[in-house]
Structure formats: C-alpha cells, structure tokens
CSV table of C-alpha atoms in Angstrom, one decimal:
chain,number,residue,atom,x,y,z
A,2,UNK,CA,-125.1,-12.5,101.7
A,3,UNK,CA,-126.4,-12.6,105.4
A,4,UNK,CA,-130.0,-12.5,104.6
A,5,UNK,CA,-129.1,-16.0,102.6
A,6,UNK,CA,-127.6,-17.6,105.6
A,7,UNK,CA,-130.0,-20.5,105.7
A,8,UNK,CA,-130.8,-20.8,102.3
A,9,UNK,CA,-130.6,-24.4,100.7
A,10,UNK,CA,-131.8,-23.5,97.3
A,11,UNK,CA,-131.0,-20.7,95.0
A,12,UNK,CA,-132.0,-20.1,91.3
A,13,UNK,CA,-129.9,-17.0,89.7
A,14,UNK,CA,-130.7,-18.4,85.8
A,15,UNK,CA,-131.3,-15.9,83.1
A,16,UNK,CA,-129.8,-12.8,85.3
A,17,UNK,CA,-127.4,-11.8,82.3
A,18,UNK,CA,-124.5,-12.4,85.0
A,19,UNK,CA,-120.9,-12.3,83.5
A,20,UNK,CA,-119.2,-13.5,86.9
A,21,UNK,CA,-119.9,-15.9,89.4
A,22,UNK,CA,-121.3,-14.4,92.6
A,23,UNK,CA,-119.3,-14.7,95.6
A,24,UNK,CA,-119.9,-15.7,99.7
A,25,UNK,CA,-122.5,-18.0,99.0
A,26,UNK,CA,-123.9,-19.4,102.3
A,27,UNK,CA,-122.4,-22.6,103.8
A,28,UNK,CA,-126.1,-24.0,103.9
A,29,UNK,CA,-126.7,-24.1,99.9
A,30,UNK,CA,-127.6,-27.5,98.4
A,31,UNK,CA,-128.8,-26.6,95.2
A,32,UNK,CA,-127.6,-23.5,92.9
A,33,UNK,CA,-129.3,-23.0,89.6
A,34,UNK,CA,-127.3,-20.1,87.4
A,35,UNK,CA,-127.7,-21.5,84.0
A,36,UNK,CA,-128.7,-19.0,81.1
A,37,UNK,CA,-126.1,-16.6,81.8
A,38,UNK,CA,-122.8,-15.1,80.2
A,39,UNK,CA,-120.5,-16.6,82.8
A,40,UNK,CA,-117.1,-17.8,81.6
A,41,UNK,CA,-115.6,-19.2,84.8
A,42,UNK,CA,-116.4,-21.1,88.1
A,43,UNK,CA,-114.8,-20.2,91.1
A,44,UNK,CA,-112.9,-22.8,92.8
A,45,UNK,CA,-114.5,-21.6,96.6
A,46,UNK,CA,-118.1,-23.1,95.8
A,47,UNK,CA,-119.6,-23.8,99.3
A,48,UNK,CA,-118.8,-27.5,100.4
A,49,UNK,CA,-122.5,-28.1,101.2
A,50,UNK,CA,-123.9,-28.3,97.5
A,51,UNK,CA,-125.1,-31.2,96.2
A,52,UNK,CA,-126.7,-29.8,93.0
A,53,UNK,CA,-125.1,-27.6,90.7
A,54,UNK,CA,-126.5,-26.3,87.2
A,55,UNK,CA,-124.3,-24.0,85.0
A,56,UNK,CA,-125.4,-24.8,81.6
A,57,UNK,CA,-125.8,-22.7,79.0
A,58,UNK,CA,-123.0,-20.3,79.8
A,59,UNK,CA,-119.3,-19.7,78.4
A,60,UNK,CA,-117.3,-21.8,80.6
A,61,UNK,CA,-114.4,-23.2,78.9
A,62,UNK,CA,-113.1,-25.8,81.8
A,63,UNK,CA,-113.8,-27.3,85.2
A,64,UNK,CA,-112.8,-25.6,88.1
A,65,UNK,CA,-109.9,-27.2,90.3
A,66,UNK,CA,-111.9,-28.1,93.1
A,67,UNK,CA,-115.8,-28.8,93.3
A,68,UNK,CA,-117.5,-29.4,96.4
A,69,UNK,CA,-116.9,-32.9,98.0
A,70,UNK,CA,-120.5,-33.9,98.2
A,71,UNK,CA,-121.6,-32.9,94.9
A,72,UNK,CA,-123.9,-35.4,93.4
A,73,UNK,CA,-125.5,-33.7,90.0
A,74,UNK,CA,-123.5,-31.1,88.0
A,75,UNK,CA,-124.9,-29.6,84.5
A,76,UNK,CA,-122.6,-28.2,82.4
A,77,UNK,CA,-124.5,-28.6,79.1
A,78,UNK,CA,-124.0,-26.0,76.1
A,79,UNK,CA,-120.8,-24.4,77.4
A,80,UNK,CA,-117.3,-24.4,75.5
A,81,UNK,CA,-115.4,-27.3,77.5
A,82,UNK,CA,-113.0,-29.1,75.6
A,83,UNK,CA,-112.1,-31.9,78.1
A,84,UNK,CA,-113.0,-33.7,81.3
A,85,UNK,CA,-110.7,-33.8,84.4
A,86,UNK,CA,-109.2,-36.7,86.0
A,87,UNK,CA,-110.5,-35.3,89.6
A,88,UNK,CA,-114.2,-35.3,89.9
A,89,UNK,CA,-115.6,-35.4,93.3
A,90,UNK,CA,-116.2,-39.2,94.5
A,91,UNK,CA,-119.7,-38.1,95.1
A,92,UNK,CA,-120.9,-37.4,91.8
A,93,UNK,CA,-123.7,-39.7,90.5
A,94,UNK,CA,-125.0,-37.7,87.4
A,95,UNK,CA,-123.0,-35.4,85.2
A,96,UNK,CA,-124.6,-33.4,82.0
A,97,UNK,CA,-122.0,-32.3,79.6
A,98,UNK,CA,-123.6,-32.3,76.2
A,99,UNK,CA,-123.5,-29.7,73.6
A,100,UNK,CA,-119.7,-29.1,74.4
A,101,UNK,CA,-116.7,-29.3,72.6
A,102,UNK,CA,-115.0,-32.4,74.1
A,103,UNK,CA,-113.1,-34.7,71.9
A,104,UNK,CA,-112.5,-37.8,74.4
A,105,UNK,CA,-113.9,-39.4,77.6
A,106,UNK,CA,-111.9,-39.2,80.7
A,107,UNK,CA,-110.5,-42.6,81.7
A,108,UNK,CA,-110.8,-42.2,85.0
A,109,UNK,CA,-114.6,-40.8,86.0
A,110,UNK,CA,-115.8,-41.2,89.5
A,111,UNK,CA,-116.9,-44.7,90.2
A,112,UNK,CA,-119.9,-43.0,92.0
A,113,UNK,CA,-121.1,-41.9,88.5
A,114,UNK,CA,-124.5,-43.6,87.4
A,115,UNK,CA,-125.5,-41.1,84.4
A,116,UNK,CA,-123.3,-39.3,82.0
A,117,UNK,CA,-125.1,-37.3,79.5
A,118,UNK,CA,-122.3,-36.2,76.9
A,119,UNK,CA,-124.5,-36.0,73.5
A,120,UNK,CA,-123.4,-33.5,70.7
A,121,UNK,CA,-119.9,-33.4,71.4
A,122,UNK,CA,-116.5,-34.3,69.1
A,123,UNK,CA,-115.7,-38.0,70.7
A,124,UNK,CA,-114.7,-40.6,68.3
A,125,UNK,CA,-114.6,-43.8,70.9
A,126,UNK,CA,-115.8,-45.0,74.1
A,127,UNK,CA,-112.9,-46.0,76.6
A,128,UNK,CA,-113.0,-49.9,77.5
A,129,UNK,CA,-110.8,-52.2,79.0
A,130,UNK,CA,-110.6,-53.2,82.7
A,131,UNK,CA,-108.6,-50.5,83.8
A,132,UNK,CA,-109.4,-47.4,81.2
A,133,UNK,CA,-112.9,-48.2,80.8
A,134,UNK,CA,-116.2,-46.5,82.0
A,135,UNK,CA,-117.0,-46.7,85.8
A,136,UNK,CA,-118.4,-49.9,87.0
A,137,UNK,CA,-121.2,-48.1,88.6
A,138,UNK,CA,-122.6,-46.4,85.3
A,139,UNK,CA,-126.4,-47.3,84.5
A,140,UNK,CA,-127.1,-44.6,81.7
A,141,UNK,CA,-124.6,-43.7,78.8
A,142,UNK,CA,-126.5,-40.7,76.3
A,143,UNK,CA,-123.5,-40.0,73.5
A,144,UNK,CA,-125.5,-39.4,70.2
A,145,UNK,CA,-124.4,-37.2,67.5
A,146,UNK,CA,-120.8,-37.6,68.0
A,147,UNK,CA,-118.4,-39.5,65.7
A,148,UNK,CA,-118.2,-42.8,67.2
A,149,UNK,CA,-117.6,-45.8,64.7
A,150,UNK,CA,-117.8,-48.7,67.2
A,151,UNK,CA,-119.4,-50.0,70.4
A,152,UNK,CA,-116.5,-51.9,72.4
A,153,UNK,CA,-117.4,-55.5,72.6
A,154,UNK,CA,-117.2,-57.8,75.7
A,155,UNK,CA,-114.0,-59.3,74.6
A,156,UNK,CA,-112.6,-55.4,74.8
A,157,UNK,CA,-113.7,-55.0,78.3
A,158,UNK,CA,-116.8,-53.8,76.7
A,159,UNK,CA,-119.5,-51.8,78.3
A,160,UNK,CA,-120.1,-51.7,82.3
A,161,UNK,CA,-122.4,-54.8,83.4
A,162,UNK,CA,-124.4,-52.3,85.5
A,163,UNK,CA,-125.5,-50.1,82.3
A,164,UNK,CA,-129.3,-50.3,81.4
A,165,UNK,CA,-129.6,-47.4,79.0
A,166,UNK,CA,-127.4,-46.6,76.0
A,167,UNK,CA,-128.5,-43.9,73.7
A,168,UNK,CA,-125.8,-44.1,70.9
A,169,UNK,CA,-127.8,-42.4,68.0
A,170,UNK,CA,-126.4,-40.2,64.7
A,171,UNK,CA,-123.0,-41.3,64.9
A,172,UNK,CA,-121.2,-43.8,62.5
A,173,UNK,CA,-121.6,-47.1,64.0
A,174,UNK,CA,-121.6,-50.0,61.6
A,175,UNK,CA,-122.5,-53.0,63.6
A,176,UNK,CA,-123.6,-54.0,67.3
A,177,UNK,CA,-121.3,-56.1,68.8
A,178,UNK,CA,-121.4,-59.1,70.8
A,179,UNK,CA,-121.3,-59.0,74.7
A,180,UNK,CA,-123.5,-56.0,75.3
A,181,UNK,CA,-124.4,-56.2,79.0
A,182,UNK,CA,-127.0,-58.2,80.4
A,183,UNK,CA,-128.1,-55.5,82.3
A,184,UNK,CA,-129.3,-53.6,79.3
A,185,UNK,CA,-133.0,-52.8,79.1
A,186,UNK,CA,-132.8,-49.8,76.7
A,187,UNK,CA,-130.8,-49.3,73.5
A,188,UNK,CA,-131.3,-46.6,71.1
A,189,UNK,CA,-129.1,-46.4,68.2
A,190,UNK,CA,-130.8,-44.7,65.3
A,191,UNK,CA,-129.4,-42.8,62.4
A,192,UNK,CA,-126.0,-45.0,61.9
A,193,UNK,CA,-124.8,-47.0,59.2
A,194,UNK,CA,-126.1,-50.7,60.7
A,195,UNK,CA,-127.0,-53.2,57.7
A,196,UNK,CA,-128.4,-55.9,60.3
A,197,UNK,CA,-130.0,-56.8,63.7
A,198,UNK,CA,-127.3,-59.5,65.6
A,199,UNK,CA,-129.2,-62.8,66.9
A,200,UNK,CA,-127.5,-62.3,70.3
A,201,UNK,CA,-129.2,-59.1,72.0
A,202,UNK,CA,-129.2,-59.0,75.9
A,203,UNK,CA,-132.1,-61.0,76.9
A,204,UNK,CA,-133.0,-57.9,79.3
A,205,UNK,CA,-133.4,-55.8,76.3
A,206,UNK,CA,-137.1,-54.2,76.6
A,207,UNK,CA,-136.8,-51.2,73.8
A,208,UNK,CA,-134.8,-51.2,70.9
A,209,UNK,CA,-134.7,-48.2,68.6
A,210,UNK,CA,-133.0,-48.7,65.6
A,211,UNK,CA,-134.6,-46.7,63.1
A,212,UNK,CA,-132.6,-44.8,59.9
A,213,UNK,CA,-130.1,-47.3,59.0
A,214,UNK,CA,-129.9,-49.7,56.3
A,215,UNK,CA,-131.1,-52.5,57.9
A,216,UNK,CA,-132.8,-55.1,55.1
A,217,UNK,CA,-134.2,-57.7,57.2
A,218,UNK,CA,-135.8,-58.7,60.7
A,219,UNK,CA,-134.2,-62.1,61.9
A,220,UNK,CA,-136.4,-64.7,62.1
A,221,UNK,CA,-136.1,-68.3,63.5
A,222,UNK,CA,-136.5,-69.6,67.2
A,223,UNK,CA,-133.1,-68.9,67.8
A,224,UNK,CA,-131.8,-66.0,65.7
A,225,UNK,CA,-134.7,-63.6,66.5
A,226,UNK,CA,-135.1,-60.7,69.0
A,227,UNK,CA,-135.0,-61.2,73.0
A,228,UNK,CA,-138.2,-62.7,74.2
A,229,UNK,CA,-137.9,-59.6,76.9
A,230,UNK,CA,-138.6,-56.8,74.1
A,231,UNK,CA,-141.7,-54.7,74.2
A,232,UNK,CA,-140.8,-51.8,72.0
A,233,UNK,CA,-139.4,-52.1,68.5
A,234,UNK,CA,-138.9,-49.3,66.1
A,235,UNK,CA,-136.9,-50.4,63.1
A,236,UNK,CA,-138.7,-47.3,60.7
A,237,UNK,CA,-136.8,-46.1,57.8
A,238,UNK,CA,-134.7,-48.7,56.9
A,239,UNK,CA,-134.6,-51.2,53.8
A,240,UNK,CA,-137.1,-53.8,54.9
A,241,UNK,CA,-139.3,-55.8,52.6
A,242,UNK,CA,-141.5,-58.1,54.8
A,243,UNK,CA,-142.6,-58.6,58.5
A,244,UNK,CA,-141.2,-62.1,59.8
A,245,UNK,CA,-144.1,-64.7,60.3
A,246,UNK,CA,-145.2,-64.6,63.9
A,247,UNK,CA,-143.1,-65.9,66.7
A,248,UNK,CA,-140.2,-66.8,63.9
A,249,UNK,CA,-139.3,-63.1,64.2
A,250,UNK,CA,-140.9,-61.4,66.3
A,251,UNK,CA,-141.0,-62.0,69.9
A,252,UNK,CA,-144.5,-62.4,71.3
A,253,UNK,CA,-143.9,-60.1,74.1
A,254,UNK,CA,-144.2,-57.0,71.5
A,255,UNK,CA,-146.5,-54.4,72.7
A,256,UNK,CA,-145.4,-51.4,70.0
A,257,UNK,CA,-143.7,-52.0,66.5
A,258,UNK,CA,-142.9,-49.3,64.5
A,259,UNK,CA,-141.9,-49.7,60.7
A,260,UNK,CA,-142.6,-46.6,59.1
A,261,UNK,CA,-140.8,-45.9,55.8
A,262,UNK,CA,-139.6,-49.1,54.7
A,263,UNK,CA,-140.5,-51.2,51.4
A,264,UNK,CA,-143.2,-53.7,53.2
A,265,UNK,CA,-145.8,-54.9,50.8
A,266,UNK,CA,-148.1,-56.9,53.0
A,267,UNK,CA,-148.9,-57.6,56.4
A,268,UNK,CA,-148.7,-61.4,57.3
A,269,UNK,CA,-151.7,-63.3,58.5
A,270,UNK,CA,-150.0,-64.9,61.4
A,271,UNK,CA,-149.7,-61.3,63.3
A,272,UNK,CA,-152.4,-62.9,65.7
A,273,UNK,CA,-149.5,-64.8,67.5
A,274,UNK,CA,-148.3,-61.5,68.7
A,275,UNK,CA,-150.9,-61.5,71.5
A,276,UNK,CA,-149.5,-58.4,73.3
A,277,UNK,CA,-149.2,-56.3,70.5
A,278,UNK,CA,-151.1,-52.9,71.3
A,279,UNK,CA,-149.5,-50.5,68.9
A,280,UNK,CA,-148.8,-51.1,65.2
A,281,UNK,CA,-147.5,-48.5,62.9
A,282,UNK,CA,-146.5,-48.9,59.2
A,283,UNK,CA,-147.1,-45.4,58.0
A,284,UNK,CA,-145.2,-44.8,54.1
A,285,UNK,CA,-144.7,-48.4,52.9
A,286,UNK,CA,-146.3,-50.0,49.9
A,287,UNK,CA,-149.1,-52.0,51.3
A,288,UNK,CA,-152.3,-52.5,49.2
A,289,UNK,CA,-154.2,-54.3,51.7
A,290,UNK,CA,-154.9,-54.8,55.2
A,291,UNK,CA,-155.0,-58.3,56.8
A,292,UNK,CA,-158.5,-59.3,58.6
A,293,UNK,CA,-156.5,-61.3,60.6
A,294,UNK,CA,-154.8,-58.9,63.2
A,295,UNK,CA,-154.2,-59.7,66.8
A,296,UNK,CA,-157.3,-59.3,68.9
A,297,UNK,CA,-155.0,-57.2,71.4
A,298,UNK,CA,-154.7,-54.5,68.9
A,299,UNK,CA,-155.7,-50.8,69.7
A,300,UNK,CA,-153.9,-48.6,67.3
A,301,UNK,CA,-153.4,-49.2,63.7
A,302,UNK,CA,-151.3,-46.5,61.7
A,303,UNK,CA,-151.5,-47.0,57.7
A,304,UNK,CA,-151.1,-43.6,56.4
A,305,UNK,CA,-149.6,-43.1,52.9
A,306,UNK,CA,-149.7,-46.6,51.4
A,307,UNK,CA,-151.7,-47.9,48.5
A,308,UNK,CA,-154.7,-49.4,50.3
A,309,UNK,CA,-157.9,-49.4,48.7
A,310,UNK,CA,-160.7,-51.1,51.0
A,311,UNK,CA,-160.9,-51.5,54.7
A,312,UNK,CA,-162.0,-54.9,55.4
A,313,UNK,CA,-164.4,-56.6,57.7
A,314,UNK,CA,-163.1,-58.4,60.9
A,315,UNK,CA,-160.7,-55.8,62.3
A,316,UNK,CA,-160.0,-56.4,66.0
A,317,UNK,CA,-162.9,-55.5,68.4
A,318,UNK,CA,-160.1,-54.3,70.3
A,319,UNK,CA,-159.1,-51.3,68.0
A,320,UNK,CA,-159.6,-47.6,68.9
A,321,UNK,CA,-157.4,-46.0,66.6
A,322,UNK,CA,-157.3,-46.3,63.0
A,323,UNK,CA,-155.2,-43.9,60.7
A,324,UNK,CA,-156.0,-44.7,56.8
A,325,UNK,CA,-154.9,-41.4,55.6
A,326,UNK,CA,-153.4,-40.8,52.0
A,327,UNK,CA,-154.0,-44.1,51.0
A,328,UNK,CA,-156.6,-44.9,47.6
A,329,UNK,CA,-159.7,-45.8,49.7
A,330,UNK,CA,-163.1,-45.3,47.9
A,331,UNK,CA,-165.5,-46.8,50.2
A,332,UNK,CA,-165.7,-47.2,54.2
A,333,UNK,CA,-167.0,-50.4,55.5
A,334,UNK,CA,-170.0,-50.3,57.2
A,335,UNK,CA,-168.6,-53.1,59.6
A,336,UNK,CA,-165.9,-51.2,61.6
A,337,UNK,CA,-165.5,-52.5,65.1
A,338,UNK,CA,-167.4,-51.0,67.9
A,339,UNK,CA,-164.5,-50.3,69.8
A,340,UNK,CA,-163.4,-47.3,67.4
A,341,UNK,CA,-163.0,-44.2,69.0
A,342,UNK,CA,-161.3,-42.1,66.3
A,343,UNK,CA,-161.1,-42.8,62.6
A,344,UNK,CA,-158.6,-41.0,60.0
A,345,UNK,CA,-159.4,-41.1,56.2
A,346,UNK,CA,-158.1,-37.8,55.0
A,347,UNK,CA,-157.1,-37.5,51.4
A,348,UNK,CA,-158.7,-40.7,49.7
A,349,UNK,CA,-161.4,-41.0,47.1
A,350,UNK,CA,-164.5,-41.9,49.6
A,351,UNK,CA,-168.0,-40.3,48.0
A,352,UNK,CA,-170.1,-41.2,51.0
A,353,UNK,CA,-170.1,-41.9,54.8
A,354,UNK,CA,-172.0,-45.4,55.7
A,355,UNK,CA,-173.1,-46.4,59.3
A,356,UNK,CA,-170.6,-45.7,61.7
A,357,UNK,CA,-170.0,-47.2,65.3
A,358,UNK,CA,-171.9,-45.9,68.0
A,359,UNK,CA,-168.1,-45.4,69.9
A,360,UNK,CA,-166.8,-43.1,67.3
A,361,UNK,CA,-165.6,-39.6,68.8
A,362,UNK,CA,-163.7,-37.9,66.2
A,363,UNK,CA,-164.1,-38.6,62.4
A,364,UNK,CA,-161.2,-37.0,60.0
A,365,UNK,CA,-162.6,-37.1,56.4
A,366,UNK,CA,-161.1,-34.1,54.8
A,367,UNK,CA,-159.7,-33.9,51.2
A,368,UNK,CA,-162.1,-36.6,49.8
A,369,UNK,CA,-165.1,-36.5,47.2
A,370,UNK,CA,-168.0,-36.3,49.9
A,371,UNK,CA,-171.0,-34.1,48.7
A,372,UNK,CA,-173.7,-34.8,51.4
A,373,UNK,CA,-173.5,-35.4,54.9
A,374,UNK,CA,-176.8,-36.5,56.7
A,375,UNK,CA,-177.1,-37.3,60.4
A,376,UNK,CA,-180.4,-39.3,60.3
A,377,UNK,CA,-179.8,-41.1,56.8
A,378,UNK,CA,-176.8,-42.9,57.5
A,379,UNK,CA,-173.2,-42.6,58.8
A,380,UNK,CA,-172.7,-40.2,61.9
A,381,UNK,CA,-173.4,-41.7,65.4
A,382,UNK,CA,-174.5,-39.6,68.1
A,383,UNK,CA,-171.2,-40.0,70.1
A,384,UNK,CA,-169.7,-37.9,67.6
A,385,UNK,CA,-167.9,-34.8,69.1
A,386,UNK,CA,-165.4,-33.8,66.3
A,387,UNK,CA,-165.7,-33.8,62.5
A,388,UNK,CA,-163.1,-32.6,59.9
A,389,UNK,CA,-164.5,-32.5,56.4
A,390,UNK,CA,-162.3,-29.6,54.7
A,391,UNK,CA,-161.6,-29.9,50.9
A,392,UNK,CA,-164.8,-31.7,49.9
A,393,UNK,CA,-167.4,-30.8,47.1
A,394,UNK,CA,-170.0,-30.8,50.1
A,395,UNK,CA,-173.5,-29.1,48.6
A,396,UNK,CA,-175.7,-30.3,51.7
A,397,UNK,CA,-174.6,-30.6,55.5
A,398,UNK,CA,-177.3,-31.4,58.4
A,399,UNK,CA,-177.6,-28.2,60.4
A,400,UNK,CA,-176.9,-29.9,63.8
A,401,UNK,CA,-173.9,-30.8,62.1
A,402,UNK,CA,-172.1,-27.8,62.1
A,403,UNK,CA,-171.3,-27.1,65.5
A,404,UNK,CA,-168.7,-30.3,65.2
A,405,UNK,CA,-167.2,-29.4,62.0
A,406,UNK,CA,-163.8,-27.5,61.3
C-alpha cells in the first residue's frame, strides 16, 4: 500500500471483506471497516490509530494488542462475548452494543469516558471502590440488558463523574439513593419501577421514566422532583392526577410528557410552572381544558381524550394545539392570535368559525363539515395548508382548493 503512505483516514466499509487487510500505513489515524464479514482483528494494527470502527462484522473477540494511542473503538453488532482487561489506557469511548456480553470487566481503562453497551446479556453493574466502573466515566448506555438493580452510594455506586445514565428496558424495580450528584440525564424507561424517589440529584435536568408502574408524582416542598429538572417524561404509567403546581412539579420544568396515563383533569394552578413550554397529555381521560394554563406554553397535545369543547382564555403564547380524536363539536372563535397550527381531526365539528390571522395549518379531517367559505367566515389569509379529508363537504370556495389535500 505504498500509495497510502501518508493517509490519515481510510473507509473500507461495505466492501464484502472477509479478512482484515494488511500493511496499513503508519500515518493512519482513523479506520472505518464496518459492515463487512470479518471474523478476526489482527494484532499488528498501526500504532498511529486513534479511531477504529469495526461494527457490523462477525468478530468474536478482541485482539491481544490494540494500538497504544487508540481513543475510540466501535465493535457494535458483532459476536463478542467478553471485554478483556487489557484495553489501552488511552481509550475514551467504547461502543460494544448488540453483542453477547454477559458481564462488564472490572478493569476498564481509567481514561474511559463513554461506554455504550446496550443490547447484551448483562445482569449487573460492577460496583465498589476497587471493582467498579472507571472514575473517569461520564456516560453509560446499558439499555436492553437483564439488570435488576442500580448500585447505590453505600455499595460504591456509580462514579461521581457520571452525567448520563441510560438504563431503559431492563428489570429494575427501584431507583436507589446515592446517585451521583453530577448526573444530569437519567433514562430508565420500560422497567418495573413503582415510585419516584424523593432524593434525586439536584443536578438532574432530564428524566425519562415512561413505561413503568408509577402511580403518583411525588409532591410537597421536600419530597418533590429536583429544581434543576427541565424535561420530564413519565408517560405510560398509572398516574391519575397532576400534582398542584410547585408542590410536585419544579418551576424549572420546560417540557412535561404524561401520555397514556389515567389523568382526568388539568389542575388550575399550572401557571405556577412559569417556564413550561410543552405539555403532552395524549391518551388520558381528560374531559375539559383548563383556561388557566401557563403563559409560557407554546405546544399543547391533548389527542385521544374526552374533551367536548375548546375554552376561551388559552394562553397568548400558544402556537401548536393538538386535539385529534376527542368529542369536540364546536371550535372556539376566540383562539389565541399566536396560534400557527391547529389539529382537530376525528371530532364532531360541523362548521369553521373565524380563526386567528396567525394560523398557517389547519387539520380538520374526519369531522362533519359540509361547507367551507373563505369570505363568510373561518379561514384567514395566512393559511397555507388545509386538511379536510373524510368530511361530507358539498361546497368549498374554489380559491381554497390549492390548500387542501
């Protein structure tokens, strides 16, 4: 490979290779060789390599010697069963998901900051001052395994450097005490958790905990969620009510997802959540929309509930309103002038009133509308998209036809 003498980057993915090529140049820093049929990694890779991606092959084990300066190694989607103890001390990122690994080595390099080990057969996270994860680790992605518990602080726990933990689709029944105070992102969807603890780290900003068995959101000034939280997804649980204002939900919250629960009403004191911009309540049992929503709200999703009318007094900040598959018979003629998109598919609406001049998209398919007139009411000049399928329409203004589908 004389012609490659000074190459630093080489991509030979998708070449149907069954064997690793030889004689790579000593200048090579990045090698992409994924999506082939390679079964073995040689021991004589150039020591100049910094990034090595061998994902989607048929490799069964690590080589005995990896380059001393290697920082990133991607071995996802192979047939590897174990992680060796002699990975280079330079390694910072290791992708090894979609393999057949049953345990995490207790001697990972102290340089490691990101470990992606989803979709293996791991049953526990190593812990303890000697046999735990590296103290340098910032992100651990370990979803779709067979883990039953997260080690707590008293057991040596997770490293204090950890900021991201993704551990969805395991068999975890509780969130322990003593999670690292550095943690900002926790994704623990689709486990068997029954309650949210009252001592989550004050650093936490993103919490995904959908698809569990939670029945309530903790409330009270000392037992609520951390004041650092800006994103909460607690969909697909068994929650029946939203706690009153700041008694349970932190004022820092920007986005709240509560889809597919058993909520029957929106509390009147949500305006206390002065930062809330996105509220998602699809697939609950809500019968009416509160006219006392936060003035910061931009997006409101209420599809698949039991709502019969749209109230006056929606916040003037609202731009996107989703109300598909409810029982609405009439559109309010006092919608906020900020509204850009309105979704009302699958209701029982018979006519379109005057709509805000800000509206650009109207989705109103699957209703009982018979006529649509531009001049006599309803559609503003700002409208650029109109969805009216599956209505018994007998007349539509010709100049509206170009908007419809």
